[in-house]
mmCIF file with all atom_site columns, C-alpha atoms and ligand atoms in Angstrom:
data_model
loop_
_atom_site.group_PDB
_atom_site.id
_atom_site.type_symbol
_atom_site.label_atom_id
_atom_site.label_alt_id
_atom_site.label_comp_id
_atom_site.label_asym_id
_atom_site.label_entity_id
_atom_site.label_seq_id
_atom_site.pdbx_PDB_ins_code
_atom_site.Cartn_x
_atom_site.Cartn_y
_atom_site.Cartn_z
_atom_site.occupancy
_atom_site.B_iso_or_equiv
_atom_site.pdbx_formal_charge
_atom_site.auth_seq_id
_atom_site.auth_comp_id
_atom_site.auth_asym_id
_atom_site.auth_atom_id
_atom_site.pdbx_PDB_model_num
ATOM   1   C CA  . MET A 1 1   ? -27.669 11.643  -8.434  1.00 61.00 ? 1   MET A CA  1
ATOM   2   C CA  . THR A 1 2   ? -28.103 8.828   -10.975 1.00 59.00 ? 2   THR A CA  1
ATOM   3   C CA  . THR A 1 3   ? -24.964 7.308   -12.438 1.00 65.00 ? 3   THR A CA  1
ATOM   4   C CA  . SER A 1 4   ? -24.309 4.354   -14.695 1.00 69.00 ? 4   SER A CA  1
ATOM   5   C CA  . SER A 1 5   ? -20.936 2.868   -13.764 1.00 74.00 ? 5   SER A CA  1
ATOM   6   C CA  . PRO A 1 6   ? -18.599 1.288   -16.282 1.00 82.00 ? 6   PRO A CA  1
ATOM   7   C CA  . THR A 1 7   ? -17.594 -2.268  -15.382 1.00 94.00 ? 7   THR A CA  1
ATOM   8   C CA  . ILE A 1 8   ? -14.397 -2.112  -13.340 1.00 94.00 ? 8   ILE A CA  1
ATOM   9   C CA  . GLU A 1 9   ? -13.013 -5.385  -12.032 1.00 96.00 ? 9   GLU A CA  1
ATOM   10  C CA  . ALA A 1 10  ? -12.693 -5.295  -8.239  1.00 95.00 ? 10  ALA A CA  1
ATOM   11  C CA  . ARG A 1 11  ? -9.117  -6.578  -8.188  1.00 96.00 ? 11  ARG A CA  1
ATOM   12  C CA  . HIS A 1 12  ? -8.018  -3.993  -10.758 1.00 97.00 ? 12  HIS A CA  1
ATOM   13  C CA  . PHE A 1 13  ? -9.692  -1.248  -8.708  1.00 97.00 ? 13  PHE A CA  1
ATOM   14  C CA  . ARG A 1 14  ? -7.850  -2.377  -5.556  1.00 97.00 ? 14  ARG A CA  1
ATOM   15  C CA  . ASP A 1 15  ? -4.530  -2.794  -7.422  1.00 97.00 ? 15  ASP A CA  1
ATOM   16  C CA  . VAL A 1 16  ? -4.577  0.711   -8.870  1.00 98.00 ? 16  VAL A CA  1
ATOM   17  C CA  . MET A 1 17  ? -5.961  2.412   -5.762  1.00 98.00 ? 17  MET A CA  1
ATOM   18  C CA  . GLY A 1 18  ? -3.302  0.598   -3.735  1.00 98.00 ? 18  GLY A CA  1
ATOM   19  C CA  . HIS A 1 19  ? -0.746  2.886   -5.408  1.00 98.00 ? 19  HIS A CA  1
ATOM   20  C CA  . LEU A 1 20  ? -2.115  5.719   -3.289  1.00 98.00 ? 20  LEU A CA  1
ATOM   21  C CA  . PRO A 1 21  ? -0.102  5.545   -0.058  1.00 98.00 ? 21  PRO A CA  1
ATOM   22  C CA  . THR A 1 22  ? -2.100  6.071   3.140   1.00 98.00 ? 22  THR A CA  1
ATOM   23  C CA  . GLY A 1 23  ? -1.489  6.447   6.824   1.00 98.00 ? 23  GLY A CA  1
ATOM   24  C CA  . VAL A 1 24  ? -2.770  3.695   9.092   1.00 98.00 ? 24  VAL A CA  1
ATOM   25  C CA  . VAL A 1 25  ? -5.299  4.819   11.702  1.00 98.00 ? 25  VAL A CA  1
ATOM   26  C CA  . VAL A 1 26  ? -6.992  2.879   14.498  1.00 98.00 ? 26  VAL A CA  1
ATOM   27  C CA  . VAL A 1 27  ? -10.564 4.058   15.159  1.00 98.00 ? 27  VAL A CA  1
ATOM   28  C CA  . ALA A 1 28  ? -11.460 2.845   18.654  1.00 98.00 ? 28  ALA A CA  1
ATOM   29  C CA  . GLY A 1 29  ? -14.301 3.377   21.107  1.00 98.00 ? 29  GLY A CA  1
ATOM   30  C CA  . ARG A 1 30  ? -16.267 1.391   23.637  1.00 97.00 ? 30  ARG A CA  1
ATOM   31  C CA  . GLU A 1 31  ? -19.431 -0.604  23.570  1.00 95.00 ? 31  GLU A CA  1
ATOM   32  C CA  . PRO A 1 32  ? -21.905 1.475   25.633  1.00 92.00 ? 32  PRO A CA  1
ATOM   33  C CA  . ARG A 1 33  ? -23.431 -1.432  27.560  1.00 92.00 ? 33  ARG A CA  1
ATOM   34  C CA  . THR A 1 34  ? -20.231 -3.258  28.606  1.00 95.00 ? 34  THR A CA  1
ATOM   35  C CA  . GLY A 1 35  ? -17.482 -0.665  28.157  1.00 95.00 ? 35  GLY A CA  1
ATOM   36  C CA  . THR A 1 36  ? -15.546 -3.231  26.137  1.00 95.00 ? 36  THR A CA  1
ATOM   37  C CA  . PRO A 1 37  ? -13.012 -1.656  23.710  1.00 97.00 ? 37  PRO A CA  1
ATOM   38  C CA  . ALA A 1 38  ? -13.939 -1.975  20.056  1.00 97.00 ? 38  ALA A CA  1
ATOM   39  C CA  . GLY A 1 39  ? -11.878 -0.812  17.107  1.00 97.00 ? 39  GLY A CA  1
ATOM   40  C CA  . LEU A 1 40  ? -10.769 -1.236  13.521  1.00 98.00 ? 40  LEU A CA  1
ATOM   41  C CA  . VAL A 1 41  ? -8.053  -0.023  11.181  1.00 98.00 ? 41  VAL A CA  1
ATOM   42  C CA  . VAL A 1 42  ? -8.846  2.510   8.463   1.00 98.00 ? 42  VAL A CA  1
ATOM   43  C CA  . GLY A 1 43  ? -6.719  3.949   5.693   1.00 98.00 ? 43  GLY A CA  1
ATOM   44  C CA  . THR A 1 44  ? -9.383  6.512   4.799   1.00 98.00 ? 44  THR A CA  1
ATOM   45  C CA  . PHE A 1 45  ? -9.066  8.851   7.780   1.00 98.00 ? 45  PHE A CA  1
ATOM   46  C CA  . GLN A 1 46  ? -8.559  12.472  6.802   1.00 98.00 ? 46  GLN A CA  1
ATOM   47  C CA  . SER A 1 47  ? -9.155  16.020  7.916   1.00 98.00 ? 47  SER A CA  1
ATOM   48  C CA  . LEU A 1 48  ? -12.373 17.426  6.429   1.00 98.00 ? 48  LEU A CA  1
ATOM   49  C CA  . SER A 1 49  ? -12.948 20.931  7.795   1.00 98.00 ? 49  SER A CA  1
ATOM   50  C CA  . LEU A 1 50  ? -11.003 23.438  9.867   1.00 98.00 ? 50  LEU A CA  1
ATOM   51  C CA  . ASP A 1 51  ? -13.972 25.582  10.956  1.00 98.00 ? 51  ASP A CA  1
ATOM   52  C CA  . PRO A 1 52  ? -15.640 23.719  12.524  1.00 98.00 ? 52  PRO A CA  1
ATOM   53  C CA  . PRO A 1 53  ? -12.916 21.087  13.027  1.00 98.00 ? 53  PRO A CA  1
ATOM   54  C CA  . LEU A 1 54  ? -14.182 17.903  11.350  1.00 98.00 ? 54  LEU A CA  1
ATOM   55  C CA  . VAL A 1 55  ? -12.598 14.661  10.190  1.00 98.00 ? 55  VAL A CA  1
ATOM   56  C CA  . SER A 1 56  ? -13.966 11.792  8.108   1.00 98.00 ? 56  SER A CA  1
ATOM   57  C CA  . PHE A 1 57  ? -13.318 8.174   7.265   1.00 98.00 ? 57  PHE A CA  1
ATOM   58  C CA  . SER A 1 58  ? -15.098 5.387   5.347   1.00 98.00 ? 58  SER A CA  1
ATOM   59  C CA  . VAL A 1 59  ? -16.246 2.212   7.004   1.00 98.00 ? 59  VAL A CA  1
ATOM   60  C CA  . ALA A 1 60  ? -17.464 -0.930  5.260   1.00 98.00 ? 60  ALA A CA  1
ATOM   61  C CA  . THR A 1 61  ? -21.153 -1.722  5.721   1.00 98.00 ? 61  THR A CA  1
ATOM   62  C CA  . THR A 1 62  ? -19.911 -5.179  6.827   1.00 97.00 ? 62  THR A CA  1
ATOM   63  C CA  . SER A 1 63  ? -17.806 -3.831  9.698   1.00 97.00 ? 63  SER A CA  1
ATOM   64  C CA  . THR A 1 64  ? -18.573 -5.577  12.985  1.00 96.00 ? 64  THR A CA  1
ATOM   65  C CA  . SER A 1 65  ? -16.712 -3.063  15.154  1.00 97.00 ? 65  SER A CA  1
ATOM   66  C CA  . TRP A 1 66  ? -18.170 0.251   13.965  1.00 98.00 ? 66  TRP A CA  1
ATOM   67  C CA  . PRO A 1 67  ? -21.753 -0.721  14.993  1.00 97.00 ? 67  PRO A CA  1
ATOM   68  C CA  . LYS A 1 68  ? -20.367 -1.189  18.527  1.00 96.00 ? 68  LYS A CA  1
ATOM   69  C CA  . ILE A 1 69  ? -18.798 2.292   18.586  1.00 97.00 ? 69  ILE A CA  1
ATOM   70  C CA  . ARG A 1 70  ? -21.575 4.148   16.719  1.00 97.00 ? 70  ARG A CA  1
ATOM   71  C CA  . PRO A 1 71  ? -24.267 4.246   19.476  1.00 96.00 ? 71  PRO A CA  1
ATOM   72  C CA  . ALA A 1 72  ? -22.194 6.447   21.800  1.00 94.00 ? 72  ALA A CA  1
ATOM   73  C CA  . GLY A 1 73  ? -20.364 8.003   18.884  1.00 97.00 ? 73  GLY A CA  1
ATOM   74  C CA  . TYR A 1 74  ? -17.196 8.785   20.830  1.00 98.00 ? 74  TYR A CA  1
ATOM   75  C CA  . PHE A 1 75  ? -13.931 7.390   19.475  1.00 98.00 ? 75  PHE A CA  1
ATOM   76  C CA  . SER A 1 76  ? -10.219 8.041   19.343  1.00 98.00 ? 76  SER A CA  1
ATOM   77  C CA  . ALA A 1 77  ? -8.286  7.949   16.075  1.00 98.00 ? 77  ALA A CA  1
ATOM   78  C CA  . SER A 1 78  ? -4.686  6.822   16.697  1.00 98.00 ? 78  SER A CA  1
ATOM   79  C CA  . VAL A 1 79  ? -2.314  7.482   13.787  1.00 98.00 ? 79  VAL A CA  1
ATOM   80  C CA  . LEU A 1 80  ? 0.008   4.486   13.939  1.00 98.00 ? 80  LEU A CA  1
ATOM   81  C CA  . ALA A 1 81  ? 3.759   5.040   14.169  1.00 98.00 ? 81  ALA A CA  1
ATOM   82  C CA  . ASP A 1 82  ? 6.544   3.396   12.186  1.00 97.00 ? 82  ASP A CA  1
ATOM   83  C CA  . GLY A 1 83  ? 6.970   -0.139  13.582  1.00 97.00 ? 83  GLY A CA  1
ATOM   84  C CA  . GLN A 1 84  ? 3.358   -0.569  14.733  1.00 98.00 ? 84  GLN A CA  1
ATOM   85  C CA  . ASP A 1 85  ? 2.444   -2.981  11.923  1.00 97.00 ? 85  ASP A CA  1
ATOM   86  C CA  . ASP A 1 86  ? 1.716   -5.636  14.576  1.00 97.00 ? 86  ASP A CA  1
ATOM   87  C CA  . VAL A 1 87  ? -0.937  -3.299  16.029  1.00 98.00 ? 87  VAL A CA  1
ATOM   88  C CA  . CYS A 1 88  ? -2.407  -2.861  12.559  1.00 98.00 ? 88  CYS A CA  1
ATOM   89  C CA  . ARG A 1 89  ? -2.560  -6.630  12.030  1.00 97.00 ? 89  ARG A CA  1
ATOM   90  C CA  . ALA A 1 90  ? -4.262  -7.174  15.398  1.00 97.00 ? 90  ALA A CA  1
ATOM   91  C CA  . LEU A 1 91  ? -6.902  -4.494  14.888  1.00 98.00 ? 91  LEU A CA  1
ATOM   92  C CA  . SER A 1 92  ? -7.639  -5.240  11.240  1.00 97.00 ? 92  SER A CA  1
ATOM   93  C CA  . SER A 1 93  ? -8.408  -8.852  12.182  1.00 94.00 ? 93  SER A CA  1
ATOM   94  C CA  . ARG A 1 94  ? -11.810 -10.095 13.216  1.00 89.00 ? 94  ARG A CA  1
ATOM   95  C CA  . GLY A 1 95  ? -10.739 -11.923 16.365  1.00 82.00 ? 95  GLY A CA  1
ATOM   96  C CA  . PRO A 1 96  ? -12.844 -11.899 19.557  1.00 82.00 ? 96  PRO A CA  1
ATOM   97  C CA  . ASP A 1 97  ? -10.391 -9.811  21.625  1.00 90.00 ? 97  ASP A CA  1
ATOM   98  C CA  . LYS A 1 98  ? -8.446  -7.619  19.230  1.00 95.00 ? 98  LYS A CA  1
ATOM   99  C CA  . PHE A 1 99  ? -7.027  -5.471  22.052  1.00 96.00 ? 99  PHE A CA  1
ATOM   100 C CA  . ALA A 1 100 ? -5.527  -8.396  24.055  1.00 94.00 ? 100 ALA A CA  1
ATOM   101 C CA  . ALA A 1 101 ? -1.948  -7.857  22.884  1.00 93.00 ? 101 ALA A CA  1
ATOM   102 C CA  . VAL A 1 102 ? -2.212  -4.129  22.125  1.00 97.00 ? 102 VAL A CA  1
ATOM   103 C CA  . GLY A 1 103 ? -1.006  -1.400  24.541  1.00 98.00 ? 103 GLY A CA  1
ATOM   104 C CA  . TRP A 1 104 ? -3.578  1.370   24.998  1.00 98.00 ? 104 TRP A CA  1
ATOM   105 C CA  . HIS A 1 105 ? -4.713  4.056   27.441  1.00 98.00 ? 105 HIS A CA  1
ATOM   106 C CA  . GLU A 1 106 ? -7.875  6.130   27.841  1.00 97.00 ? 106 GLU A CA  1
ATOM   107 C CA  . SER A 1 107 ? -8.659  9.436   26.159  1.00 97.00 ? 107 SER A CA  1
ATOM   108 C CA  . GLY A 1 108 ? -10.464 12.159  28.096  1.00 95.00 ? 108 GLY A CA  1
ATOM   109 C CA  . ASP A 1 109 ? -13.699 10.720  26.707  1.00 95.00 ? 109 ASP A CA  1
ATOM   110 C CA  . GLY A 1 110 ? -12.729 7.187   27.804  1.00 96.00 ? 110 GLY A CA  1
ATOM   111 C CA  . SER A 1 111 ? -11.925 5.907   24.306  1.00 98.00 ? 111 SER A CA  1
ATOM   112 C CA  . PRO A 1 112 ? -8.893  3.614   23.774  1.00 98.00 ? 112 PRO A CA  1
ATOM   113 C CA  . GLN A 1 113 ? -5.843  5.471   22.438  1.00 98.00 ? 113 GLN A CA  1
ATOM   114 C CA  . ILE A 1 114 ? -3.047  3.257   21.074  1.00 98.00 ? 114 ILE A CA  1
ATOM   115 C CA  . SER A 1 115 ? 0.138   3.714   23.154  1.00 98.00 ? 115 SER A CA  1
ATOM   116 C CA  . GLY A 1 116 ? 3.187   4.888   21.185  1.00 97.00 ? 116 GLY A CA  1
ATOM   117 C CA  . ALA A 1 117 ? 1.091   6.132   18.264  1.00 98.00 ? 117 ALA A CA  1
ATOM   118 C CA  . HIS A 1 118 ? 2.210   9.055   16.079  1.00 98.00 ? 118 HIS A CA  1
ATOM   119 C CA  . ALA A 1 119 ? -0.840  11.252  16.876  1.00 98.00 ? 119 ALA A CA  1
ATOM   120 C CA  . TRP A 1 120 ? -4.246  10.968  18.550  1.00 98.00 ? 120 TRP A CA  1
ATOM   121 C CA  . ILE A 1 121 ? -7.497  12.670  17.572  1.00 98.00 ? 121 ILE A CA  1
ATOM   122 C CA  . ASP A 1 122 ? -10.485 12.365  19.938  1.00 98.00 ? 122 ASP A CA  1
ATOM   123 C CA  . CYS A 1 123 ? -13.767 12.561  18.058  1.00 98.00 ? 123 CYS A CA  1
ATOM   124 C CA  . ARG A 1 124 ? -17.526 12.297  18.196  1.00 98.00 ? 124 ARG A CA  1
ATOM   125 C CA  . ALA A 1 125 ? -19.375 11.018  15.123  1.00 98.00 ? 125 ALA A CA  1
ATOM   126 C CA  . VAL A 1 126 ? -22.022 13.497  14.004  1.00 98.00 ? 126 VAL A CA  1
ATOM   127 C CA  . HIS A 1 127 ? -23.097 12.329  10.560  1.00 98.00 ? 127 HIS A CA  1
ATOM   128 C CA  . GLU A 1 128 ? -23.013 9.309   8.200   1.00 98.00 ? 128 GLU A CA  1
ATOM   129 C CA  . LEU A 1 129 ? -23.437 9.319   4.457   1.00 98.00 ? 129 LEU A CA  1
ATOM   130 C CA  . ALA A 1 130 ? -23.993 6.358   2.120   1.00 98.00 ? 130 ALA A CA  1
ATOM   131 C CA  . GLY A 1 131 ? -21.040 5.541   -0.125  1.00 97.00 ? 131 GLY A CA  1
ATOM   132 C CA  . GLY A 1 132 ? -21.622 2.294   -2.043  1.00 97.00 ? 132 GLY A CA  1
ATOM   133 C CA  . ASP A 1 133 ? -20.511 -0.636  0.115   1.00 97.00 ? 133 ASP A CA  1
ATOM   134 C CA  . HIS A 1 134 ? -19.049 1.821   2.653   1.00 98.00 ? 134 HIS A CA  1
ATOM   135 C CA  . ARG A 1 135 ? -20.439 4.637   4.783   1.00 98.00 ? 135 ARG A CA  1
ATOM   136 C CA  . ILE A 1 136 ? -18.684 7.956   5.162   1.00 98.00 ? 136 ILE A CA  1
ATOM   137 C CA  . VAL A 1 137 ? -18.492 8.942   8.814   1.00 98.00 ? 137 VAL A CA  1
ATOM   138 C CA  . ILE A 1 138 ? -18.121 12.638  9.652   1.00 98.00 ? 138 ILE A CA  1
ATOM   139 C CA  . ALA A 1 139 ? -16.952 13.438  13.176  1.00 98.00 ? 139 ALA A CA  1
ATOM   140 C CA  . GLU A 1 140 ? -16.238 16.545  15.220  1.00 98.00 ? 140 GLU A CA  1
ATOM   141 C CA  . VAL A 1 141 ? -12.791 16.841  16.765  1.00 98.00 ? 141 VAL A CA  1
ATOM   142 C CA  . ARG A 1 142 ? -12.879 17.221  20.568  1.00 98.00 ? 142 ARG A CA  1
ATOM   143 C CA  . ALA A 1 143 ? -9.147  17.110  21.354  1.00 98.00 ? 143 ALA A CA  1
ATOM   144 C CA  . LEU A 1 144 ? -5.937  16.202  19.563  1.00 98.00 ? 144 LEU A CA  1
ATOM   145 C CA  . ARG A 1 145 ? -2.269  15.645  20.322  1.00 98.00 ? 145 ARG A CA  1
ATOM   146 C CA  . ALA A 1 146 ? 0.826   14.818  18.305  1.00 98.00 ? 146 ALA A CA  1
ATOM   147 C CA  . GLY A 1 147 ? 3.426   12.244  19.321  1.00 93.00 ? 147 GLY A CA  1
ATOM   148 C CA  . THR A 1 148 ? 6.978   11.898  18.057  1.00 91.00 ? 148 THR A CA  1
ATOM   149 C CA  . GLY A 1 149 ? 8.826   9.793   15.461  1.00 93.00 ? 149 GLY A CA  1
ATOM   150 C CA  . ALA A 1 150 ? 7.510   8.802   12.039  1.00 96.00 ? 150 ALA A CA  1
ATOM   151 C CA  . PRO A 1 151 ? 4.197   7.415   10.738  1.00 98.00 ? 151 PRO A CA  1
ATOM   152 C CA  . LEU A 1 152 ? 3.475   3.918   9.467   1.00 98.00 ? 152 LEU A CA  1
ATOM   153 C CA  . VAL A 1 153 ? 2.633   3.960   5.759   1.00 98.00 ? 153 VAL A CA  1
ATOM   154 C CA  . PHE A 1 154 ? 0.547   1.474   3.765   1.00 98.00 ? 154 PHE A CA  1
ATOM   155 C CA  . HIS A 1 155 ? 1.230   1.133   0.030   1.00 98.00 ? 155 HIS A CA  1
ATOM   156 C CA  . ARG A 1 156 ? 0.311   -1.599  -2.474  1.00 98.00 ? 156 ARG A CA  1
ATOM   157 C CA  . GLY A 1 157 ? -0.692  -3.973  0.307   1.00 97.00 ? 157 GLY A CA  1
ATOM   158 C CA  . ARG A 1 158 ? 2.563   -3.601  2.238   1.00 98.00 ? 158 ARG A CA  1
ATOM   159 C CA  . PHE A 1 159 ? 3.779   -1.624  5.228   1.00 98.00 ? 159 PHE A CA  1
ATOM   160 C CA  . GLY A 1 160 ? 6.492   0.959   4.681   1.00 97.00 ? 160 GLY A CA  1
ATOM   161 C CA  . GLY A 1 161 ? 7.962   4.067   6.203   1.00 95.00 ? 161 GLY A CA  1
ATOM   162 C CA  . TYR A 1 162 ? 8.081   7.786   5.527   1.00 94.00 ? 162 TYR A CA  1
ATOM   163 C CA  . ARG A 1 163 ? 11.291  9.351   4.243   1.00 91.00 ? 163 ARG A CA  1
ATOM   164 C CA  . ALA A 1 164 ? 11.694  13.145  4.397   1.00 91.00 ? 164 ALA A CA  1
ATOM   165 C CA  . ILE A 1 165 ? 13.508  14.736  1.455   1.00 93.00 ? 165 ILE A CA  1
ATOM   166 C CA  . PRO A 1 166 ? 16.507  16.649  2.834   1.00 94.00 ? 166 PRO A CA  1
ATOM   167 C CA  . ALA A 1 167 ? 15.979  20.433  2.628   1.00 88.00 ? 167 ALA A CA  1
HETATM 168 C C1  . FMN B 2 .   ? -4.101  -0.657  5.974   1.00 87.45 ? 201 FMN B C1  1
HETATM 169 C C2  . FMN B 2 .   ? -5.573  -0.977  6.149   1.00 87.45 ? 201 FMN B C2  1
HETATM 170 C C3  . FMN B 2 .   ? -6.518  -0.024  5.842   1.00 87.45 ? 201 FMN B C3  1
HETATM 171 C C4  . FMN B 2 .   ? -7.895  -0.307  5.989   1.00 87.45 ? 201 FMN B C4  1
HETATM 172 N N1  . FMN B 2 .   ? -8.808  0.677   5.705   1.00 87.45 ? 201 FMN B N1  1
HETATM 173 C C5  . FMN B 2 .   ? -10.124 0.439   5.909   1.00 87.45 ? 201 FMN B C5  1
HETATM 174 C C6  . FMN B 2 .   ? -11.076 1.496   5.770   1.00 87.45 ? 201 FMN B C6  1
HETATM 175 O O1  . FMN B 2 .   ? -10.751 2.638   5.443   1.00 87.45 ? 201 FMN B O1  1
HETATM 176 N N2  . FMN B 2 .   ? -12.397 1.217   6.017   1.00 87.45 ? 201 FMN B N2  1
HETATM 177 C C7  . FMN B 2 .   ? -12.804 -0.047  6.390   1.00 87.45 ? 201 FMN B C7  1
HETATM 178 O O2  . FMN B 2 .   ? -13.989 -0.277  6.611   1.00 87.45 ? 201 FMN B O2  1
HETATM 179 N N3  . FMN B 2 .   ? -11.915 -1.057  6.547   1.00 87.45 ? 201 FMN B N3  1
HETATM 180 C C8  . FMN B 2 .   ? -10.583 -0.822  6.340   1.00 87.45 ? 201 FMN B C8  1
HETATM 181 N N4  . FMN B 2 .   ? -9.680  -1.832  6.529   1.00 87.45 ? 201 FMN B N4  1
HETATM 182 C C9  . FMN B 2 .   ? -10.148 -3.166  6.874   1.00 87.45 ? 201 FMN B C9  1
HETATM 183 C C10 . FMN B 2 .   ? -10.572 -3.275  8.333   1.00 87.45 ? 201 FMN B C10 1
HETATM 184 O O3  . FMN B 2 .   ? -9.582  -2.841  9.222   1.00 87.45 ? 201 FMN B O3  1
HETATM 185 C C11 . FMN B 2 .   ? -10.895 -4.755  8.564   1.00 87.45 ? 201 FMN B C11 1
HETATM 186 O O4  . FMN B 2 .   ? -11.893 -5.133  7.660   1.00 87.45 ? 201 FMN B O4  1
HETATM 187 C C12 . FMN B 2 .   ? -11.350 -5.038  9.920   1.00 87.45 ? 201 FMN B C12 1
HETATM 188 O O5  . FMN B 2 .   ? -11.254 -6.418  10.051  1.00 87.45 ? 201 FMN B O5  1
HETATM 189 C C13 . FMN B 2 .   ? -12.777 -4.650  10.175  1.00 87.45 ? 201 FMN B C13 1
HETATM 190 O O6  . FMN B 2 .   ? -13.048 -5.245  11.393  1.00 87.45 ? 201 FMN B O6  1
HETATM 191 P P1  . FMN B 2 .   ? -14.414 -5.233  12.075  1.00 87.45 ? 201 FMN B P1  1
HETATM 192 O O7  . FMN B 2 .   ? -15.275 -6.264  11.422  1.00 87.45 ? 201 FMN B O7  1
HETATM 193 O O8  . FMN B 2 .   ? -14.016 -5.577  13.478  1.00 87.45 ? 201 FMN B O8  1
HETATM 194 O O9  . FMN B 2 .   ? -14.990 -3.865  11.960  1.00 87.45 ? 201 FMN B O9  1
HETATM 195 C C14 . FMN B 2 .   ? -8.286  -1.578  6.402   1.00 87.45 ? 201 FMN B C14 1
HETATM 196 C C15 . FMN B 2 .   ? -7.322  -2.571  6.707   1.00 87.45 ? 201 FMN B C15 1
HETATM 197 C C16 . FMN B 2 .   ? -5.987  -2.262  6.571   1.00 87.45 ? 201 FMN B C16 1
HETATM 198 C C17 . FMN B 2 .   ? -4.974  -3.310  6.935   1.00 87.45 ? 201 FMN B C17 1
#
């Protein structure tokens, strides 16, 4: 497909798209050679298909963590819970040991699941598509489990919470 894009200023794009609230999801796996946990935060995680069960997210082509997870392809997606903004900050950083101060346990596949998260989805990446300065990762769902409480929400560059409307 050939497109000619109008000029949209990057900051304006981010400002307006920031009005779309998202969940906050940690995508985490292990480096195959060392078994070291690797992970990043994404706001683009979503369910893609029910039959077969597939999910997707977008990852920047500049990500340093996804290339560590990609070779094995196995990862856990932890949907962060209300109050886990410190976990989000740690895993959206580019420090050498992002998991040092983060509580986690192993999925059945051996991927790091964030303790106290709102839900966990164990996945295996099966496909990647080009998407500008990101890549769209498509993954099959191998197992999933819901936790309790409420999700962490990201909106206009800030953390917030979810409020149910009384029935
Ligand atoms: C709320 C939130 C949502 C984010 N969503 C994405 C995303 O969907 N895709 C992405 O590549 N980076 C996203 N990021 C940025 C990455 O988490 C961040 O760039 C991280 O440092 C990448 O680390 P890496 O170099 O270790 O892969 C998000 C960050 C935050 C705080």
